[in-house]
PDB file of C-alpha atoms in Angstrom:
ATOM      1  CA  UNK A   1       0.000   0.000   0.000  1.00 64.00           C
ATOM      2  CA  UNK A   2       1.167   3.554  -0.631  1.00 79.00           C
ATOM      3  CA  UNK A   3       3.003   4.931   1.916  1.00 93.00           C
ATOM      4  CA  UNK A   4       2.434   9.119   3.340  1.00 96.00           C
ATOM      5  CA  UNK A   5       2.705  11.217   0.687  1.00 97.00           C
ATOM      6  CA  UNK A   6       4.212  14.692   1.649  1.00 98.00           C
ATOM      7  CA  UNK A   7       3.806  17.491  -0.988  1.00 97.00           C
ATOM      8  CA  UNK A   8       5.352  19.423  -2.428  1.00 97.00           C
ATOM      9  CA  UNK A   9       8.703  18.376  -1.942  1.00 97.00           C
ATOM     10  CA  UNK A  10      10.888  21.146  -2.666  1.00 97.00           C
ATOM     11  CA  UNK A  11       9.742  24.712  -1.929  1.00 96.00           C
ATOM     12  CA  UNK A  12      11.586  27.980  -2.031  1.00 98.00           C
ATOM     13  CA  UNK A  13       9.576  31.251  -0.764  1.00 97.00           C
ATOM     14  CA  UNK A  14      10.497  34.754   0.050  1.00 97.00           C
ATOM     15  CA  UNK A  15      10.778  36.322   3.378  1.00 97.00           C
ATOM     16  CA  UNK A  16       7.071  37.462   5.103  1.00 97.00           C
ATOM     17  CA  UNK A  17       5.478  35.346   2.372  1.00 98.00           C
ATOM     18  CA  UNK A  18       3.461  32.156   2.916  1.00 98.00           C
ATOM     19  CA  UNK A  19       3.565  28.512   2.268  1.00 98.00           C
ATOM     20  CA  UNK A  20       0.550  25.298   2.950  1.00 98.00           C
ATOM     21  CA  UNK A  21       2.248  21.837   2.680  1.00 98.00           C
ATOM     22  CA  UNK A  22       0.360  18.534   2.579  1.00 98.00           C
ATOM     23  CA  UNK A  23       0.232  15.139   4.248  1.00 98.00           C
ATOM     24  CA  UNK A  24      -1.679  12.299   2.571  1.00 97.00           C
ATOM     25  CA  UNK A  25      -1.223   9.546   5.419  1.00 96.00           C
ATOM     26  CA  UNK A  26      -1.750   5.922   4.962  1.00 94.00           C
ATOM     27  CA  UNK A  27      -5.175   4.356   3.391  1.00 93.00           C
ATOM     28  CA  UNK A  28      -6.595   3.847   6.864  1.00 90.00           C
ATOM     29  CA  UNK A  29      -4.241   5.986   8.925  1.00 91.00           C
ATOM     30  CA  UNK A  30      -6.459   8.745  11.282  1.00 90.00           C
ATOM     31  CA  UNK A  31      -3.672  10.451  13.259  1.00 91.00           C
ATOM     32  CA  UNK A  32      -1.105  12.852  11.537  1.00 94.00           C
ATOM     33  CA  UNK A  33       1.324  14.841  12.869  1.00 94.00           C
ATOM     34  CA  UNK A  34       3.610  16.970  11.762  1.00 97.00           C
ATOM     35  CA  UNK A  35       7.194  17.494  12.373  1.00 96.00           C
ATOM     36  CA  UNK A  36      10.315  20.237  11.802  1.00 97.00           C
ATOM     37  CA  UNK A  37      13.662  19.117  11.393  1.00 94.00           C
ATOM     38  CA  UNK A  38      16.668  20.986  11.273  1.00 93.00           C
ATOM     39  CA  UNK A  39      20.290  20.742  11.888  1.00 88.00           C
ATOM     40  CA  UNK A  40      20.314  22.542  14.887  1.00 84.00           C
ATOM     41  CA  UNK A  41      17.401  21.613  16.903  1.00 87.00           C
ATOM     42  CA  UNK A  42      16.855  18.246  15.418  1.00 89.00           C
ATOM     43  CA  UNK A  43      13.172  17.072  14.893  1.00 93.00           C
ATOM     44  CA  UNK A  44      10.652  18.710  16.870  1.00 94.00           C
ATOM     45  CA  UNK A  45       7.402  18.091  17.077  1.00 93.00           C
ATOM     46  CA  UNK A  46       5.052  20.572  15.886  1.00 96.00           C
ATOM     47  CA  UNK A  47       1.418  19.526  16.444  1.00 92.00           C
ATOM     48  CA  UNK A  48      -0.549  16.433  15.958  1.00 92.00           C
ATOM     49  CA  UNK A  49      -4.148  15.512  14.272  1.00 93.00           C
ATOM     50  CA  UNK A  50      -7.007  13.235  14.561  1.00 91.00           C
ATOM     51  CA  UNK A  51     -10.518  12.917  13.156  1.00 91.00           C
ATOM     52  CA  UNK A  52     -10.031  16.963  11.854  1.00 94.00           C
ATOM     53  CA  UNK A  53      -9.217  17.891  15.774  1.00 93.00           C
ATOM     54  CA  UNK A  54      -5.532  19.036  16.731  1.00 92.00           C
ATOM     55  CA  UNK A  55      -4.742  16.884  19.795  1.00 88.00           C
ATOM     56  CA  UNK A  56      -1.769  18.048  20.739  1.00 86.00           C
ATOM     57  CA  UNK A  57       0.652  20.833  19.669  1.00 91.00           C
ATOM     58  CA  UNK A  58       4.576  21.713  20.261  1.00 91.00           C
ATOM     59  CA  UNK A  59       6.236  24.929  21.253  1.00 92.00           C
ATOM     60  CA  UNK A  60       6.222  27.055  18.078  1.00 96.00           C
ATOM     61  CA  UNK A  61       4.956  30.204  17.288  1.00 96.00           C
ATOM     62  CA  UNK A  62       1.174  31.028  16.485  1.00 96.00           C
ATOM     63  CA  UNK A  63       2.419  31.354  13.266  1.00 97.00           C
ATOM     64  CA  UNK A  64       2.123  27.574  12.478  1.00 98.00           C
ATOM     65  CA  UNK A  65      -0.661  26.157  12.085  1.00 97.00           C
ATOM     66  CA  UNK A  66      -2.660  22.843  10.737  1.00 97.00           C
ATOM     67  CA  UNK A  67      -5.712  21.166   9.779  1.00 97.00           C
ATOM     68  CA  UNK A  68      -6.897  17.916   8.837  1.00 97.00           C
ATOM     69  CA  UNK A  69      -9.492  17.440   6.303  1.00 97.00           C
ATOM     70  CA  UNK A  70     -12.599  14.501   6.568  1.00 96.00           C
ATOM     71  CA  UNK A  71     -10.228  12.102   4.614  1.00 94.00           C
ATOM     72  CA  UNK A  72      -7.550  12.587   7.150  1.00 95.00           C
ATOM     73  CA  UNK A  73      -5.374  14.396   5.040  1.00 97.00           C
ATOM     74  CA  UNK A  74      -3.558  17.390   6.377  1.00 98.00           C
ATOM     75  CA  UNK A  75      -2.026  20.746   5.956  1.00 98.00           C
ATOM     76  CA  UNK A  76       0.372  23.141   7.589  1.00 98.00           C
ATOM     77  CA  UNK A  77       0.536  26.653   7.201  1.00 98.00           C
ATOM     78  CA  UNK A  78       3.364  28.844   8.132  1.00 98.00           C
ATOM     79  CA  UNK A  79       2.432  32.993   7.616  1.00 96.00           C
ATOM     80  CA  UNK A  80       4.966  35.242   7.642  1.00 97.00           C
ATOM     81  CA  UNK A  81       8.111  33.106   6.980  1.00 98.00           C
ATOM     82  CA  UNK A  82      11.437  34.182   8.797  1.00 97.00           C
ATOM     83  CA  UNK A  83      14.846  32.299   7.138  1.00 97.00           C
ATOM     84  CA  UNK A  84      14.588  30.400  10.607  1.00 96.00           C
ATOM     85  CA  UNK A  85      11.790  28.582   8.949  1.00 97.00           C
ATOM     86  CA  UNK A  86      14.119  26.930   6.552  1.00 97.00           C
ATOM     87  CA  UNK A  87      13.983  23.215   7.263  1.00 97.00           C
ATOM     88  CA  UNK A  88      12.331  19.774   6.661  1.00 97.00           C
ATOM     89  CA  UNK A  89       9.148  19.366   7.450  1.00 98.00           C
ATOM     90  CA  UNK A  90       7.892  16.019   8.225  1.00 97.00           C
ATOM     91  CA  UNK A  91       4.559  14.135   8.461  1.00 96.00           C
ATOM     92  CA  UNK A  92       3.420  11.318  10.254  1.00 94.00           C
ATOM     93  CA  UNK A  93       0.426   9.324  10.435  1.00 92.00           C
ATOM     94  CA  UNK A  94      -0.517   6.003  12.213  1.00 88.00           C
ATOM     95  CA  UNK A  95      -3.554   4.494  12.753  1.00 84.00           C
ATOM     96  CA  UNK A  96      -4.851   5.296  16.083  1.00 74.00           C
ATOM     97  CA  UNK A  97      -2.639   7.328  18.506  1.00 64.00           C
ATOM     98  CA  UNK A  98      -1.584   6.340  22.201  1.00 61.00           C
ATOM     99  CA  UNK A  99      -2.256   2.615  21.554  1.00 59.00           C
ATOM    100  CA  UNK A 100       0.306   0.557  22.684  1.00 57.00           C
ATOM    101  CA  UNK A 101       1.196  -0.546  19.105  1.00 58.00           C
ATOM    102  CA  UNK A 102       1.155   2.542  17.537  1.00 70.00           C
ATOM    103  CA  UNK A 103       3.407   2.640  14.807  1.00 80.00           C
ATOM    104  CA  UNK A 104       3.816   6.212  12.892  1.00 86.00           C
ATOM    105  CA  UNK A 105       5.065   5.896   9.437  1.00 91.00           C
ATOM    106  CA  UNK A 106       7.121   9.346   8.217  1.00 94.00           C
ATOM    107  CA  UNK A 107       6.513  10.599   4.719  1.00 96.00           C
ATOM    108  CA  UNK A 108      10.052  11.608   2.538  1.00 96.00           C
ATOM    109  CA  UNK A 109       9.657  15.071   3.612  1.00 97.00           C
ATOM    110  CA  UNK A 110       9.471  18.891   2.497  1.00 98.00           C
ATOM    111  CA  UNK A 111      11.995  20.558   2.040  1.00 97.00           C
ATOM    112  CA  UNK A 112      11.289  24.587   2.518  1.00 98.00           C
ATOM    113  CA  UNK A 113      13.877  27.347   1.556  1.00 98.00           C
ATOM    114  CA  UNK A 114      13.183  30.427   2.884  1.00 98.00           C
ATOM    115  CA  UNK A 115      15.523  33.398   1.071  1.00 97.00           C
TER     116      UNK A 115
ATOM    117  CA  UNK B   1       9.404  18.785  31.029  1.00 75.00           C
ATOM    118  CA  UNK B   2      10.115  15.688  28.406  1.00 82.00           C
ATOM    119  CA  UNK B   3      14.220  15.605  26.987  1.00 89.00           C
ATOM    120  CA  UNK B   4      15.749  12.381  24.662  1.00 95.00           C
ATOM    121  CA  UNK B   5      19.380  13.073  24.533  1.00 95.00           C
ATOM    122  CA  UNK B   6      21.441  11.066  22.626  1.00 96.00           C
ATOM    123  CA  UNK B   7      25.435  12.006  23.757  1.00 95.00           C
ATOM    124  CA  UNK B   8      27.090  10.646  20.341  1.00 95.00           C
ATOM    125  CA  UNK B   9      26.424  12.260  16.915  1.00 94.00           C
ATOM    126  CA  UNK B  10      29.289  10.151  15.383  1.00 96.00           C
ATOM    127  CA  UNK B  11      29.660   6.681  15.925  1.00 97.00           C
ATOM    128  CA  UNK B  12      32.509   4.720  13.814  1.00 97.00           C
ATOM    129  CA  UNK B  13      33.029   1.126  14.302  1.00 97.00           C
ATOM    130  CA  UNK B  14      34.526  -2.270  12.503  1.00 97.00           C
ATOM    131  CA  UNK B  15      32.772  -4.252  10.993  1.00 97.00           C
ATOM    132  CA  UNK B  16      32.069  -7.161  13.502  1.00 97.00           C
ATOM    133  CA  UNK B  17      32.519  -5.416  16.628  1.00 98.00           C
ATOM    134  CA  UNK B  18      29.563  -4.676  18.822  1.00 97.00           C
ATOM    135  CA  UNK B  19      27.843  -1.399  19.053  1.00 97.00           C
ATOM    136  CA  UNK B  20      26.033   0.648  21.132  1.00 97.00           C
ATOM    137  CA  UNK B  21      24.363   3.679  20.681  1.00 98.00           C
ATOM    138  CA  UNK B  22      23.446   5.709  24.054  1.00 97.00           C
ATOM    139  CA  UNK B  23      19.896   7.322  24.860  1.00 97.00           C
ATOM    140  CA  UNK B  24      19.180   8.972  27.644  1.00 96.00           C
ATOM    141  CA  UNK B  25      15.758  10.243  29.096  1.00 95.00           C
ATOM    142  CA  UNK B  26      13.578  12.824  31.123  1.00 92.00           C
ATOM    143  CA  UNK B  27      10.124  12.324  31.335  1.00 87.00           C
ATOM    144  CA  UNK B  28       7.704  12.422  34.749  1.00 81.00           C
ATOM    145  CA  UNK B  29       4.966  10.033  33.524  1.00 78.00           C
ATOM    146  CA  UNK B  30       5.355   6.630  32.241  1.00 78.00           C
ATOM    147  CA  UNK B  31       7.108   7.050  28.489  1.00 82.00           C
ATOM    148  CA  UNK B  32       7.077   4.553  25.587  1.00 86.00           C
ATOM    149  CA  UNK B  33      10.551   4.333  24.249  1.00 90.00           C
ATOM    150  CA  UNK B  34      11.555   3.543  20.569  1.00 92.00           C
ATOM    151  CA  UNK B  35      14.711   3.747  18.287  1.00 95.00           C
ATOM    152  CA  UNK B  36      13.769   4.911  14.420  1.00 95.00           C
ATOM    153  CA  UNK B  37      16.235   4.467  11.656  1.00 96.00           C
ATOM    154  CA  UNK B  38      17.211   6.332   8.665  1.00 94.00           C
ATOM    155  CA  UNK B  39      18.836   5.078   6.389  1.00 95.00           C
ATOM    156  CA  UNK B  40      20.864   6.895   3.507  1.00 93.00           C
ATOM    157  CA  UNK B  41      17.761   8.238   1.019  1.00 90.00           C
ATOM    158  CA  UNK B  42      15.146   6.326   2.827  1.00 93.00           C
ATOM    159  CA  UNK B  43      12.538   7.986   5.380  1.00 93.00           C
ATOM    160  CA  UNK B  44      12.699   7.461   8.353  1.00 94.00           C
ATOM    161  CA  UNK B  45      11.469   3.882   9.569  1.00 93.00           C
ATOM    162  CA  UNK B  46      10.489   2.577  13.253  1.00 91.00           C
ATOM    163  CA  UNK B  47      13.936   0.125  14.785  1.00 93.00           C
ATOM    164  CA  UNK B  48      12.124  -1.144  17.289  1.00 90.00           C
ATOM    165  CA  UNK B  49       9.653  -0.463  20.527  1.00 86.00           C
ATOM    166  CA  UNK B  50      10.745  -0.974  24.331  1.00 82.00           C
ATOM    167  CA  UNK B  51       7.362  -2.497  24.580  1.00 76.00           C
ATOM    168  CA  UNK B  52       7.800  -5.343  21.997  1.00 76.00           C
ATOM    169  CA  UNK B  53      10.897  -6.138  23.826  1.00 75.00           C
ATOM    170  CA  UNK B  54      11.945  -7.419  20.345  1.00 79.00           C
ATOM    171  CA  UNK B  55      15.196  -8.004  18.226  1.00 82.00           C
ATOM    172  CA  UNK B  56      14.693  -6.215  14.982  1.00 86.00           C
ATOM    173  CA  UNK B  57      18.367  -7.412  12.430  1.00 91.00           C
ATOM    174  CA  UNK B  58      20.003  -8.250  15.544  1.00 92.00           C
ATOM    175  CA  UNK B  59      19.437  -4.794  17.514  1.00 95.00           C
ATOM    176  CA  UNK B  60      18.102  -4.845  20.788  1.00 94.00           C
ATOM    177  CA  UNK B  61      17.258  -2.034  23.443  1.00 93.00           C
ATOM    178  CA  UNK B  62      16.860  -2.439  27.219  1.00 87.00           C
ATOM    179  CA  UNK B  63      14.484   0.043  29.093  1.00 89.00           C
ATOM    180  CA  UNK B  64      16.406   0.756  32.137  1.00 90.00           C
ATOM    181  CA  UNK B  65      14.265   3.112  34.051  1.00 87.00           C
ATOM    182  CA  UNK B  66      16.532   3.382  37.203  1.00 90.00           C
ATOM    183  CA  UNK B  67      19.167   5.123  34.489  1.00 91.00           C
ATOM    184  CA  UNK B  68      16.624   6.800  32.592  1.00 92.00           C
ATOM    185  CA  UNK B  69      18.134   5.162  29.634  1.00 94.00           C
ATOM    186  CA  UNK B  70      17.324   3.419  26.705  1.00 95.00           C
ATOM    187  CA  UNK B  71      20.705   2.152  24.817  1.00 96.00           C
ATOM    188  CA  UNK B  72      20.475   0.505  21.421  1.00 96.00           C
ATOM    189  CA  UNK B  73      22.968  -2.540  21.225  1.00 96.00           C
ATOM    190  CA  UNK B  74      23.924  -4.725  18.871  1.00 96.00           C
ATOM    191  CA  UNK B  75      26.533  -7.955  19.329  1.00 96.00           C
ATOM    192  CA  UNK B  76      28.253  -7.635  15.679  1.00 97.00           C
ATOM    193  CA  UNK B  77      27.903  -4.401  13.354  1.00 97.00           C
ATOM    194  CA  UNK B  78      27.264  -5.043  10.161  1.00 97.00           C
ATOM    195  CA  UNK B  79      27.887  -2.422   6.915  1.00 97.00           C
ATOM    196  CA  UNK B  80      24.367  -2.015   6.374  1.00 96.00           C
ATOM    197  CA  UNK B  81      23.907  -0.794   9.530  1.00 97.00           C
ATOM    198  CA  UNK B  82      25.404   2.667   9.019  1.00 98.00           C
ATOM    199  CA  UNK B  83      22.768   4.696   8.996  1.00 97.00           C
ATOM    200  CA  UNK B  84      21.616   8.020  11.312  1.00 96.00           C
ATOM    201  CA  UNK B  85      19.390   6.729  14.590  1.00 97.00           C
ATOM    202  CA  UNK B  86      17.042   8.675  16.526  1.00 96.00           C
ATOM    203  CA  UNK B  87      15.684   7.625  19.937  1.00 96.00           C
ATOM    204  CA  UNK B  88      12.561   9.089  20.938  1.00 93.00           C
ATOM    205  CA  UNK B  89      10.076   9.082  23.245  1.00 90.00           C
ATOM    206  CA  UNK B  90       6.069   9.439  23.018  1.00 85.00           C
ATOM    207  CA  UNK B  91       3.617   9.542  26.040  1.00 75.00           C
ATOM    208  CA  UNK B  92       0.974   7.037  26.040  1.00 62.00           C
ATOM    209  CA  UNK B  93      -1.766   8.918  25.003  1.00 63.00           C
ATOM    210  CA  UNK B  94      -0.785  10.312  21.744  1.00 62.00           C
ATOM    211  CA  UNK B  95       0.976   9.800  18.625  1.00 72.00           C
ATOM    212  CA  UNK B  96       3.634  13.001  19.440  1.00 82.00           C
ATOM    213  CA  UNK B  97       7.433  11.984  20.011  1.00 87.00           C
ATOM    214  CA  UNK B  98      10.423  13.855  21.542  1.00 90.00           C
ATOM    215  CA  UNK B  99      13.412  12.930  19.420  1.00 93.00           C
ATOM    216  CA  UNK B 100      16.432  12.895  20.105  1.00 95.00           C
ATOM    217  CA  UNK B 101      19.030  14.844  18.084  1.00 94.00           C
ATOM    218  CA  UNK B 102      20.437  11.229  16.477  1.00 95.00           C
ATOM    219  CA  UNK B 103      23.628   9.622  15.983  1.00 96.00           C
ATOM    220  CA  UNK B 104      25.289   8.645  12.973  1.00 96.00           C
ATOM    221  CA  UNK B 105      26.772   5.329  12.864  1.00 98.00           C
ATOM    222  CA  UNK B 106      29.511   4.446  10.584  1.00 98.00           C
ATOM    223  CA  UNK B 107      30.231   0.667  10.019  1.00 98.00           C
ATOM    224  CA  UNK B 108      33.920   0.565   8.552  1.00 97.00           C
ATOM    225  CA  UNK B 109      34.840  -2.570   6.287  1.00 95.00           C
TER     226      UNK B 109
END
């Protein structure tokens, strides 16, 4: 079966603009969440999804934010991009989350620029 | 307040010698532990789960909760081991994990 899909993934934006990137989990797959990674702070969780409500959500700046659609995929918007911003984002999705099996698959990635 | 720290970021060893690859802990509740893997141009992929108490090609990982640590060993590297590994932790109730900031292990001929 197809594994998360993370689109698009390259992406180069301005300073002060803003960027939506998507998460198509796994056929089945109800929990998503998202994650930054960069070489200084590592990965990072940013916030997490399930059934189109945001469970739980890291320490970053109101100026990420997410959403998760009826067919469990999900976005993440960042307004007002800073050059900090540059990293990869990662999604996640599993099928239930805080099962003792859970099992998140990662997707390959986005890779945002910000210049 | 919830830390994985993982003391190596470069790990080099022979081919056939053992390995380990230290994680330590801080968490106040009762965390589930795992190792994820990723390997050169490949996403990142689940090792293996405290709570399997499985041996996933030959790597195992002991929860030691009097150290706060969870340290990935394995008896005999292998080349196909190199790779960069993450430990991280996730509370119970959610699918949200603190990573580490990874090591990269280096399996020399």
């Amino acid at each position: 079966k197809a594994g998360v899909t993370q689109t698009p993934r390259y992406l180069i934006k301005t300073r002060g603009q803003q960027v939506t990137l998507s998460c198509s989990p796994i056929s089945g797959h109800r929990s998503v969440s998202w994650y930054q990674q960069t070489p200084g702070q590592g990965l990072q969780f940013l916030f997490e999804y399930f059934s189109e409500t945001q469970r739980n959500k890291g320490n970053f700046p109101g100026r990420f934010s997410g959403r998760q659609f009826s067919n469990s995929r999900s976005e993440m918007n960042v307004s007002t991009l800073e050059l900090g911003d540059s990293a990869l984002y990662l999604c996640a999705s599993s099928v239930l989350p805080g099962t003792l099996n859970t099992e998140a698959f990662f997707g390959q990635g986005t890779r945002l620029t910000v210049v | 307040a919830q830390r994985v720290t993982q003391p190596e970021k470069l790990l080099s060893v022979f081919k056939g010698a053992p390995v380990e690859l230290k994680c330590n802990y801080s968490y106040s509740g009762s965390p589930e532990l795992f190792w994820y893997v990723q390997y050169s141009r490949q996403r990142l992929q689940l090792l293996l789960r405290h709570i399997s108490r499985e041996s996933i090609k030959g790597f195992t990982a002991d929860l030691n909760k009097g150290e706060t640590s969870f340290h990935l060993k394995k008896p005999f590297a292998q080349e196909e081991d190199s790779a960069m590994y993450y430990c991280a932790l996730s509370r119970s109730t959610g699918n949200q994990f603190y990573f580490g900031t990874g090591t990269s292990l280096t399996v020399i001929p």
